[in-house]
mmCIF file of C-alpha atoms and ligand atoms in Angstrom:
data_model
loop_
_atom_site.group_PDB
_atom_site.id
_atom_site.type_symbol
_atom_site.label_atom_id
_atom_site.label_comp_id
_atom_site.label_asym_id
_atom_site.label_seq_id
_atom_site.Cartn_x
_atom_site.Cartn_y
_atom_site.Cartn_z
ATOM 1 C CA MET A 1 -14.694 21.013 -18.198
ATOM 2 C CA LEU A 2 -17.472 22.166 -15.902
ATOM 3 C CA THR A 3 -17.646 20.237 -12.688
ATOM 4 C CA LYS A 4 -19.787 20.951 -9.714
ATOM 5 C CA ASN A 5 -16.823 20.522 -7.437
ATOM 6 C CA ARG A 6 -14.030 23.073 -7.563
ATOM 7 C CA ILE A 7 -11.216 20.571 -7.357
ATOM 8 C CA LYS A 8 -7.745 21.866 -6.725
ATOM 9 C CA SER A 9 -4.609 19.877 -6.115
ATOM 10 C CA VAL A 10 -1.637 21.019 -4.103
ATOM 11 C CA GLN A 11 1.482 18.942 -4.524
ATOM 12 C CA HIS A 12 3.800 18.345 -1.586
ATOM 13 C CA GLU A 13 7.532 18.806 -1.782
ATOM 14 C CA SER A 14 8.067 15.068 -1.360
ATOM 15 C CA ASN A 15 6.733 14.554 -4.921
ATOM 16 C CA VAL A 16 4.685 11.562 -3.880
ATOM 17 C CA CYS A 17 1.533 13.177 -2.544
ATOM 18 C CA ALA A 18 -0.903 15.922 -3.406
ATOM 19 C CA ASP A 19 -3.756 17.299 -1.374
ATOM 20 C CA ILE A 20 -7.072 17.449 -3.138
ATOM 21 C CA GLU A 21 -9.125 20.390 -2.041
ATOM 22 C CA GLY A 22 -12.698 21.231 -2.908
ATOM 23 C CA PHE A 23 -13.980 17.724 -3.483
ATOM 24 C CA ASP A 24 -17.540 17.405 -2.220
ATOM 25 C CA PHE A 25 -18.184 13.811 -1.110
ATOM 26 C CA ASN A 26 -21.906 14.560 -0.857
ATOM 27 C CA SER A 27 -22.255 15.411 -4.514
ATOM 28 C CA TYR A 28 -19.835 14.635 -7.300
ATOM 29 C CA SER A 29 -20.001 13.847 -11.002
ATOM 30 C CA SER A 30 -18.163 11.323 -13.163
ATOM 31 C CA ASP A 31 -16.004 14.230 -14.354
ATOM 32 C CA ASP A 32 -14.988 14.878 -10.752
ATOM 33 C CA ILE A 33 -14.061 11.218 -10.337
ATOM 34 C CA ALA A 34 -12.046 11.371 -13.561
ATOM 35 C CA ILE A 35 -10.075 14.299 -12.149
ATOM 36 C CA VAL A 36 -9.399 12.465 -8.896
ATOM 37 C CA ARG A 37 -8.329 9.400 -10.817
ATOM 38 C CA GLN A 38 -5.958 11.419 -12.957
ATOM 39 C CA LEU A 39 -4.398 13.080 -9.884
ATOM 40 C CA TRP A 40 -4.067 9.697 -8.173
ATOM 41 C CA LEU A 41 -2.216 8.297 -11.205
ATOM 42 C CA GLN A 42 -0.055 11.397 -11.481
ATOM 43 C CA HIS A 43 1.029 11.668 -7.837
ATOM 44 C CA GLY A 44 0.814 8.089 -6.556
ATOM 45 C CA VAL A 45 -0.756 9.258 -3.312
ATOM 46 C CA ILE A 46 -3.503 11.795 -2.735
ATOM 47 C CA ARG A 47 -4.910 13.145 0.473
ATOM 48 C CA PHE A 48 -8.288 14.543 1.393
ATOM 49 C CA ARG A 49 -7.929 16.461 4.633
ATOM 50 C CA ASP A 50 -10.863 16.560 6.985
ATOM 51 C CA ALA A 51 -13.208 14.671 4.658
ATOM 52 C CA ASN A 52 -15.296 13.331 7.551
ATOM 53 C CA ILE A 53 -17.384 10.927 5.512
ATOM 54 C CA SER A 54 -19.382 7.892 6.629
ATOM 55 C CA ASP A 55 -18.576 4.241 5.949
ATOM 56 C CA ALA A 56 -21.301 4.133 3.282
ATOM 57 C CA GLN A 57 -19.853 7.214 1.578
ATOM 58 C CA GLN A 58 -16.384 5.692 1.628
ATOM 59 C CA VAL A 59 -17.678 2.508 -0.012
ATOM 60 C CA ASP A 60 -19.655 4.468 -2.639
ATOM 61 C CA PHE A 61 -16.670 6.654 -3.472
ATOM 62 C CA SER A 62 -14.274 3.685 -3.661
ATOM 63 C CA ARG A 63 -16.570 1.820 -6.056
ATOM 64 C CA HIS A 64 -15.564 4.285 -8.803
ATOM 65 C CA PHE A 65 -11.970 3.085 -8.746
ATOM 66 C CA GLY A 66 -12.406 -0.606 -9.498
ATOM 67 C CA GLU A 67 -13.596 -3.914 -8.089
ATOM 68 C CA PHE A 68 -13.305 -4.311 -4.343
ATOM 69 C CA VAL A 69 -10.876 -6.663 -2.726
ATOM 70 C CA ILE A 70 -12.859 -8.299 0.065
ATOM 71 C CA HIS A 71 -10.834 -9.261 3.078
ATOM 72 C CA PRO A 72 -11.000 -13.015 3.836
ATOM 73 C CA LYS A 73 -13.847 -13.740 6.276
ATOM 74 C CA GLN A 74 -11.683 -16.112 8.285
ATOM 75 C CA LEU A 75 -9.571 -13.175 9.376
ATOM 76 C CA GLN A 76 -11.914 -11.997 12.076
ATOM 77 C CA GLU A 77 -9.553 -9.199 12.853
ATOM 78 C CA GLY A 78 -10.464 -6.494 10.422
ATOM 79 C CA GLY A 79 -13.951 -7.600 9.446
ATOM 80 C CA HIS A 80 -16.491 -4.768 9.436
ATOM 81 C CA PRO A 81 -19.901 -5.666 10.921
ATOM 82 C CA THR A 82 -22.003 -4.172 8.102
ATOM 83 C CA HIS A 83 -19.686 -3.266 5.198
ATOM 84 C CA PRO A 84 -17.707 -6.288 3.961
ATOM 85 C CA GLU A 85 -15.806 -3.930 1.635
ATOM 86 C CA ILE A 86 -14.190 -2.261 4.633
ATOM 87 C CA LEU A 87 -11.106 -3.601 6.355
ATOM 88 C CA VAL A 88 -10.844 -2.317 9.903
ATOM 89 C CA ILE A 89 -7.341 -1.459 11.088
ATOM 90 C CA SER A 90 -7.545 -1.027 14.822
ATOM 91 C CA ASN A 91 -5.826 -1.813 18.084
ATOM 92 C CA ALA A 92 -9.069 -1.577 20.065
ATOM 93 C CA MET A 93 -10.056 -4.765 21.875
ATOM 94 C CA LYS A 94 -13.634 -6.044 21.849
ATOM 95 C CA GLY A 95 -14.637 -8.902 24.120
ATOM 96 C CA GLY A 96 -10.984 -9.833 24.682
ATOM 97 C CA LYS A 97 -10.227 -9.973 20.970
ATOM 98 C CA PRO A 98 -8.696 -7.401 18.611
ATOM 99 C CA SER A 99 -11.439 -5.615 16.688
ATOM 100 C CA GLY A 100 -9.140 -4.858 13.786
ATOM 101 C CA ALA A 101 -5.900 -5.666 12.017
ATOM 102 C CA MET A 102 -2.336 -4.484 12.618
ATOM 103 C CA GLY A 103 -2.392 -3.725 16.360
ATOM 104 C CA ASN A 104 -0.255 -0.837 17.571
ATOM 105 C CA SER A 105 3.168 -1.911 16.344
ATOM 106 C CA GLU A 106 5.308 -0.436 13.624
ATOM 107 C CA ALA A 107 4.569 -1.581 10.089
ATOM 108 C CA THR A 108 7.829 -1.500 8.137
ATOM 109 C CA TRP A 109 8.022 -0.379 4.492
ATOM 110 C CA HIS A 110 5.833 -2.440 2.193
ATOM 111 C CA THR A 111 3.487 -2.471 -0.705
ATOM 112 C CA ASP A 112 0.167 -4.130 0.154
ATOM 113 C CA THR A 113 -0.133 -7.914 -0.228
ATOM 114 C CA TRP A 114 2.892 -8.261 -2.504
ATOM 115 C CA PHE A 115 2.706 -12.035 -1.919
ATOM 116 C CA TYR A 116 -0.592 -12.324 -3.838
ATOM 117 C CA GLU A 117 -0.721 -13.165 -7.505
ATOM 118 C CA ARG A 118 -2.730 -9.985 -8.057
ATOM 119 C CA PRO A 119 -1.833 -7.379 -5.486
ATOM 120 C CA PRO A 120 -4.385 -4.587 -5.089
ATOM 121 C CA ALA A 121 -4.229 -1.541 -7.345
ATOM 122 C CA GLY A 122 -5.285 0.946 -4.741
ATOM 123 C CA ALA A 123 -6.215 1.597 -1.155
ATOM 124 C CA ILE A 124 -8.354 4.278 0.425
ATOM 125 C CA LEU A 125 -7.586 4.681 4.101
ATOM 126 C CA ARG A 126 -9.722 6.842 6.349
ATOM 127 C CA ALA A 127 -8.931 7.844 9.906
ATOM 128 C CA VAL A 128 -11.862 7.219 12.231
ATOM 129 C CA GLN A 129 -10.050 7.742 15.529
ATOM 130 C CA VAL A 130 -6.382 8.589 16.019
ATOM 131 C CA PRO A 131 -4.047 8.972 18.993
ATOM 132 C CA ALA A 132 -2.655 12.386 19.915
ATOM 133 C CA SER A 133 0.751 11.291 18.648
ATOM 134 C CA GLY A 134 2.340 8.305 16.894
ATOM 135 C CA GLY A 135 0.900 6.147 14.148
ATOM 136 C CA ASP A 136 2.108 8.447 11.363
ATOM 137 C CA THR A 137 2.088 6.898 7.889
ATOM 138 C CA TYR A 138 4.951 7.450 5.408
ATOM 139 C CA PHE A 139 4.853 7.128 1.637
ATOM 140 C CA LEU A 140 7.470 6.905 -1.100
ATOM 141 C CA SER A 141 7.395 6.478 -4.853
ATOM 142 C CA THR A 142 8.762 3.326 -6.444
ATOM 143 C CA TYR A 143 8.799 5.121 -9.820
ATOM 144 C CA ARG A 144 11.360 7.409 -8.220
ATOM 145 C CA ALA A 145 13.213 4.391 -6.838
ATOM 146 C CA TYR A 146 13.506 2.964 -10.333
ATOM 147 C CA ASP A 147 14.224 6.248 -12.131
ATOM 148 C CA THR A 148 17.078 7.160 -9.772
ATOM 149 C CA LEU A 149 18.839 3.772 -9.776
ATOM 150 C CA PRO A 150 22.530 4.157 -10.514
ATOM 151 C CA GLY A 151 23.556 2.553 -13.811
ATOM 152 C CA HIS A 152 25.047 -0.630 -12.387
ATOM 153 C CA LEU A 153 21.932 -1.348 -10.298
ATOM 154 C CA ARG A 154 19.646 -0.559 -13.197
ATOM 155 C CA GLU A 155 21.521 -3.150 -15.209
ATOM 156 C CA SER A 156 21.264 -5.754 -12.440
ATOM 157 C CA VAL A 157 17.487 -5.438 -12.157
ATOM 158 C CA THR A 158 16.682 -5.381 -15.848
ATOM 159 C CA GLY A 159 14.632 -8.387 -16.937
ATOM 160 C CA ARG A 160 14.776 -9.940 -13.454
ATOM 161 C CA GLN A 161 12.012 -11.662 -11.525
ATOM 162 C CA ILE A 162 11.602 -11.788 -7.775
ATOM 163 C CA PHE A 163 10.252 -14.690 -5.733
ATOM 164 C CA PHE A 164 8.412 -13.995 -2.471
ATOM 165 C CA GLN A 165 7.609 -16.870 -0.122
ATOM 166 C CA ASN A 166 4.023 -16.544 1.091
ATOM 167 C CA VAL A 167 3.904 -19.152 3.842
ATOM 168 C CA TYR A 168 4.890 -16.904 6.769
ATOM 169 C CA ASP A 169 4.080 -13.273 7.411
ATOM 170 C CA LYS A 170 6.684 -10.703 8.439
ATOM 171 C CA THR A 171 6.281 -11.534 12.120
ATOM 172 C CA GLY A 172 6.940 -15.227 11.471
ATOM 173 C CA LYS A 173 3.295 -16.342 11.807
ATOM 174 C CA LEU A 174 1.927 -18.928 9.370
ATOM 175 C CA ARG A 175 -0.373 -17.244 6.878
ATOM 176 C CA LEU A 176 -3.996 -18.334 6.623
ATOM 177 C CA GLY A 177 -4.375 -21.804 5.107
ATOM 178 C CA LYS A 178 -0.630 -22.485 4.920
ATOM 179 C CA ALA A 179 1.203 -25.478 6.381
ATOM 180 C CA GLU A 180 4.711 -25.623 7.847
ATOM 181 C CA PRO A 181 7.060 -26.145 4.902
ATOM 182 C CA LYS A 182 9.248 -29.249 4.841
ATOM 183 C CA SER A 183 12.282 -27.732 3.170
ATOM 184 C CA GLU A 184 14.859 -25.580 4.957
ATOM 185 C CA ASP A 185 15.288 -23.533 1.791
ATOM 186 C CA PHE A 186 12.538 -20.908 1.461
ATOM 187 C CA ARG A 187 12.982 -20.917 -2.311
ATOM 188 C CA GLU A 188 11.236 -24.304 -2.306
ATOM 189 C CA TRP A 189 8.267 -23.033 -0.321
ATOM 190 C CA GLN A 190 4.995 -21.802 -1.725
ATOM 191 C CA GLY A 191 5.324 -18.326 -3.051
ATOM 192 C CA ILE A 192 4.789 -15.976 -5.912
ATOM 193 C CA VAL A 193 7.010 -14.633 -8.663
ATOM 194 C CA HIS A 194 6.706 -11.037 -9.842
ATOM 195 C CA PRO A 195 8.823 -8.868 -12.104
ATOM 196 C CA LEU A 196 11.403 -6.908 -10.098
ATOM 197 C CA VAL A 197 10.639 -3.931 -12.312
ATOM 198 C CA ARG A 198 6.966 -3.632 -13.079
ATOM 199 C CA THR A 199 5.310 -1.515 -15.721
ATOM 200 C CA HIS A 200 2.232 0.316 -14.526
ATOM 201 C CA GLY A 201 -0.754 -0.710 -16.647
ATOM 202 C CA GLU A 202 -2.205 2.799 -16.818
ATOM 203 C CA THR A 203 0.745 5.184 -16.837
ATOM 204 C CA GLY A 204 3.225 2.928 -18.651
ATOM 205 C CA ARG A 205 5.906 3.991 -16.165
ATOM 206 C CA LYS A 206 8.368 1.552 -14.637
ATOM 207 C CA ALA A 207 8.505 0.999 -10.887
ATOM 208 C CA LEU A 208 10.792 -1.074 -8.713
ATOM 209 C CA TYR A 209 8.874 -3.889 -7.006
ATOM 210 C CA LEU A 210 10.431 -4.985 -3.717
ATOM 211 C CA GLY A 211 7.274 -6.199 -1.970
ATOM 212 C CA GLY A 212 7.319 -6.009 1.798
ATOM 213 C CA THR A 213 10.564 -7.517 3.010
ATOM 214 C CA SER A 214 13.878 -8.756 1.674
ATOM 215 C CA GLU A 215 13.603 -11.781 3.952
ATOM 216 C CA GLY A 216 12.155 -14.717 2.081
ATOM 217 C CA ALA A 217 12.693 -12.883 -1.204
ATOM 218 C CA TRP A 218 14.987 -14.141 -3.941
ATOM 219 C CA ILE A 219 15.959 -12.758 -7.318
ATOM 220 C CA VAL A 220 15.177 -15.781 -9.408
ATOM 221 C CA GLY A 221 18.173 -17.597 -10.838
ATOM 222 C CA MET A 222 20.772 -15.594 -8.930
ATOM 223 C CA PRO A 223 23.057 -17.249 -6.347
ATOM 224 C CA LEU A 224 21.417 -16.560 -2.979
ATOM 225 C CA ASP A 225 24.261 -14.492 -1.523
ATOM 226 C CA GLU A 226 24.350 -12.279 -4.619
ATOM 227 C CA SER A 227 20.585 -11.916 -4.508
ATOM 228 C CA ASP A 228 20.694 -10.968 -0.810
ATOM 229 C CA ASP A 229 23.388 -8.402 -1.522
ATOM 230 C CA LEU A 230 21.520 -6.860 -4.460
ATOM 231 C CA LEU A 231 18.243 -6.760 -2.521
ATOM 232 C CA ALA A 232 19.979 -5.028 0.389
ATOM 233 C CA GLN A 233 21.284 -2.370 -2.001
ATOM 234 C CA LEU A 234 17.872 -1.924 -3.631
ATOM 235 C CA TRP A 235 16.123 -1.587 -0.263
ATOM 236 C CA LYS A 236 18.686 0.923 0.916
ATOM 237 C CA HIS A 237 18.330 2.941 -2.266
ATOM 238 C CA THR A 238 14.523 2.864 -2.146
ATOM 239 C CA THR A 239 13.852 3.542 1.516
ATOM 240 C CA GLY A 240 16.877 5.780 2.126
ATOM 241 C CA THR A 241 15.301 8.597 0.148
ATOM 242 C CA HIS A 242 14.370 11.954 1.629
ATOM 243 C CA GLU A 243 11.459 12.145 -0.783
ATOM 244 C CA VAL A 244 9.016 10.692 1.685
ATOM 245 C CA PHE A 245 5.619 12.096 2.519
ATOM 246 C CA VAL A 246 4.643 11.850 6.186
ATOM 247 C CA GLN A 247 0.970 11.814 7.019
ATOM 248 C CA LYS A 248 0.195 12.990 10.529
ATOM 249 C CA TRP A 249 -3.409 11.986 10.847
ATOM 250 C CA ASP A 250 -6.399 13.882 12.046
ATOM 251 C CA ALA A 251 -9.678 12.013 12.349
ATOM 252 C CA GLY A 252 -11.571 12.439 9.085
ATOM 253 C CA ASP A 253 -8.470 12.447 6.829
ATOM 254 C CA ILE A 254 -8.281 10.122 3.854
ATOM 255 C CA MET A 255 -5.146 8.865 2.125
ATOM 256 C CA MET A 256 -5.550 7.160 -1.228
ATOM 257 C CA TRP A 257 -2.523 5.416 -2.686
ATOM 258 C CA ASP A 258 -1.644 3.628 -5.872
ATOM 259 C CA ASN A 259 -0.258 0.317 -4.649
ATOM 260 C CA ARG A 260 1.481 -0.325 -7.974
ATOM 261 C CA CYS A 261 3.979 2.507 -7.691
ATOM 262 C CA THR A 262 4.314 3.383 -4.007
ATOM 263 C CA MET A 263 5.365 1.882 -0.682
ATOM 264 C CA HIS A 264 4.303 2.905 2.794
ATOM 265 C CA ARG A 265 5.128 2.299 6.442
ATOM 266 C CA ARG A 266 3.539 3.169 9.747
ATOM 267 C CA ASP A 267 4.985 4.245 13.074
ATOM 268 C CA SER A 268 4.036 2.425 16.217
ATOM 269 C CA PHE A 269 1.950 4.215 18.831
ATOM 270 C CA ASP A 270 1.045 4.027 22.510
ATOM 271 C CA PRO A 271 -0.892 0.782 23.047
ATOM 272 C CA ASN A 272 -3.041 2.556 25.621
ATOM 273 C CA SER A 273 -4.418 4.888 23.002
ATOM 274 C CA ILE A 274 -6.915 3.902 20.323
ATOM 275 C CA ARG A 275 -6.344 4.165 16.586
ATOM 276 C CA ILE A 276 -9.122 3.079 14.222
ATOM 277 C CA MET A 277 -8.829 3.256 10.436
ATOM 278 C CA HIS A 278 -11.260 2.050 7.773
ATOM 279 C CA ARG A 279 -9.762 0.877 4.513
ATOM 280 C CA THR A 280 -11.275 0.004 1.171
ATOM 281 C CA THR A 281 -9.129 -1.783 -1.393
ATOM 282 C CA THR A 282 -9.414 -2.072 -5.154
ATOM 283 C CA ALA A 283 -8.298 -5.025 -7.221
ATOM 284 C CA GLY A 284 -5.199 -4.937 -9.370
ATOM 285 C CA GLU A 285 -3.778 -6.881 -12.260
ATOM 286 C CA ARG A 286 -0.958 -9.373 -12.185
ATOM 287 C CA PRO A 287 2.232 -7.276 -12.248
ATOM 288 C CA VAL A 288 4.042 -7.254 -15.614
HETATM 289 C C1 OGA B 1 -2.500 -0.386 5.235
HETATM 290 C C2 OGA B 1 -1.464 0.121 6.117
HETATM 291 C C3 OGA B 1 -1.055 1.952 7.587
HETATM 292 C C4 OGA B 1 -1.765 2.732 8.633
HETATM 293 O O1 OGA B 1 -3.672 -0.062 5.436
HETATM 294 O O2 OGA B 1 -2.159 -1.126 4.290
HETATM 295 O O3 OGA B 1 -0.319 -0.225 5.987
HETATM 296 O O4 OGA B 1 -1.382 3.887 8.816
HETATM 297 N N1 OGA B 1 -1.888 1.014 7.024
HETATM 298 O O5 OGA B 1 -2.652 2.220 9.287
HETATM 299 MN MN1 MN B 2 -0.187 -1.428 4.079
#
């Protein structure tokens, strides 16, 4: 296939990320996009080092990978002034208010918006400004997590569903539009049920789906203490791996992940430094 770009991919040892080299964001064909898409599906995470594109270029590029997920307007933090498709992740303050989402604290292992009925399929995250150190982002494969489950755990997850409460976020704050629940038992709160093992709609591969926290999660139908115990084992198995890719950002870098088969986390960083990231997000299907 003749493409204008000379696209090369270099896989990292961690097995969950490949660098794409030779992609020209100023001029690319649908064949080039098809190659990127194929590499994204194959590796789970791809990186473009030093891409240095504009917001408009990021939006145009992202458009090729599906419908956009537009961040709710009410969440002022993270709204972009001119590109609604862009979520701003930033700890910079503007007029006494945060100009973006996530602040400077650690973000523990998660898959994006697991508590939605249709979590996003993909995210494209571009570094606009980064601190000299800290704020690294880590990625792992949930295909790997599933494929390497020991037999007894594989048996315990087969055919199971997982409930995630979606009233409170991980820091204990009420989510947008939610009211304090009446019940003490989170299993009676509003939430969402997903398969604990999901099958990727495009690759057909199975991936373990743990969402973003074991707190407020329940393996449907299982006594709560057993569910807690199994979830603790699954989290340990998944996040205890050495097969993690660590992205140490330079401004201009882009990470693009498949949110259906990967998890990520972020280190905290010095609150006196500024970290600004622009993210576009593509819609996904209901996990099956
Ligand atoms: C995200 C996220 C990590 C980072 O955009 O979903 O978790 O490094 N970001 O900012
Ligand atoms: Mn995230």
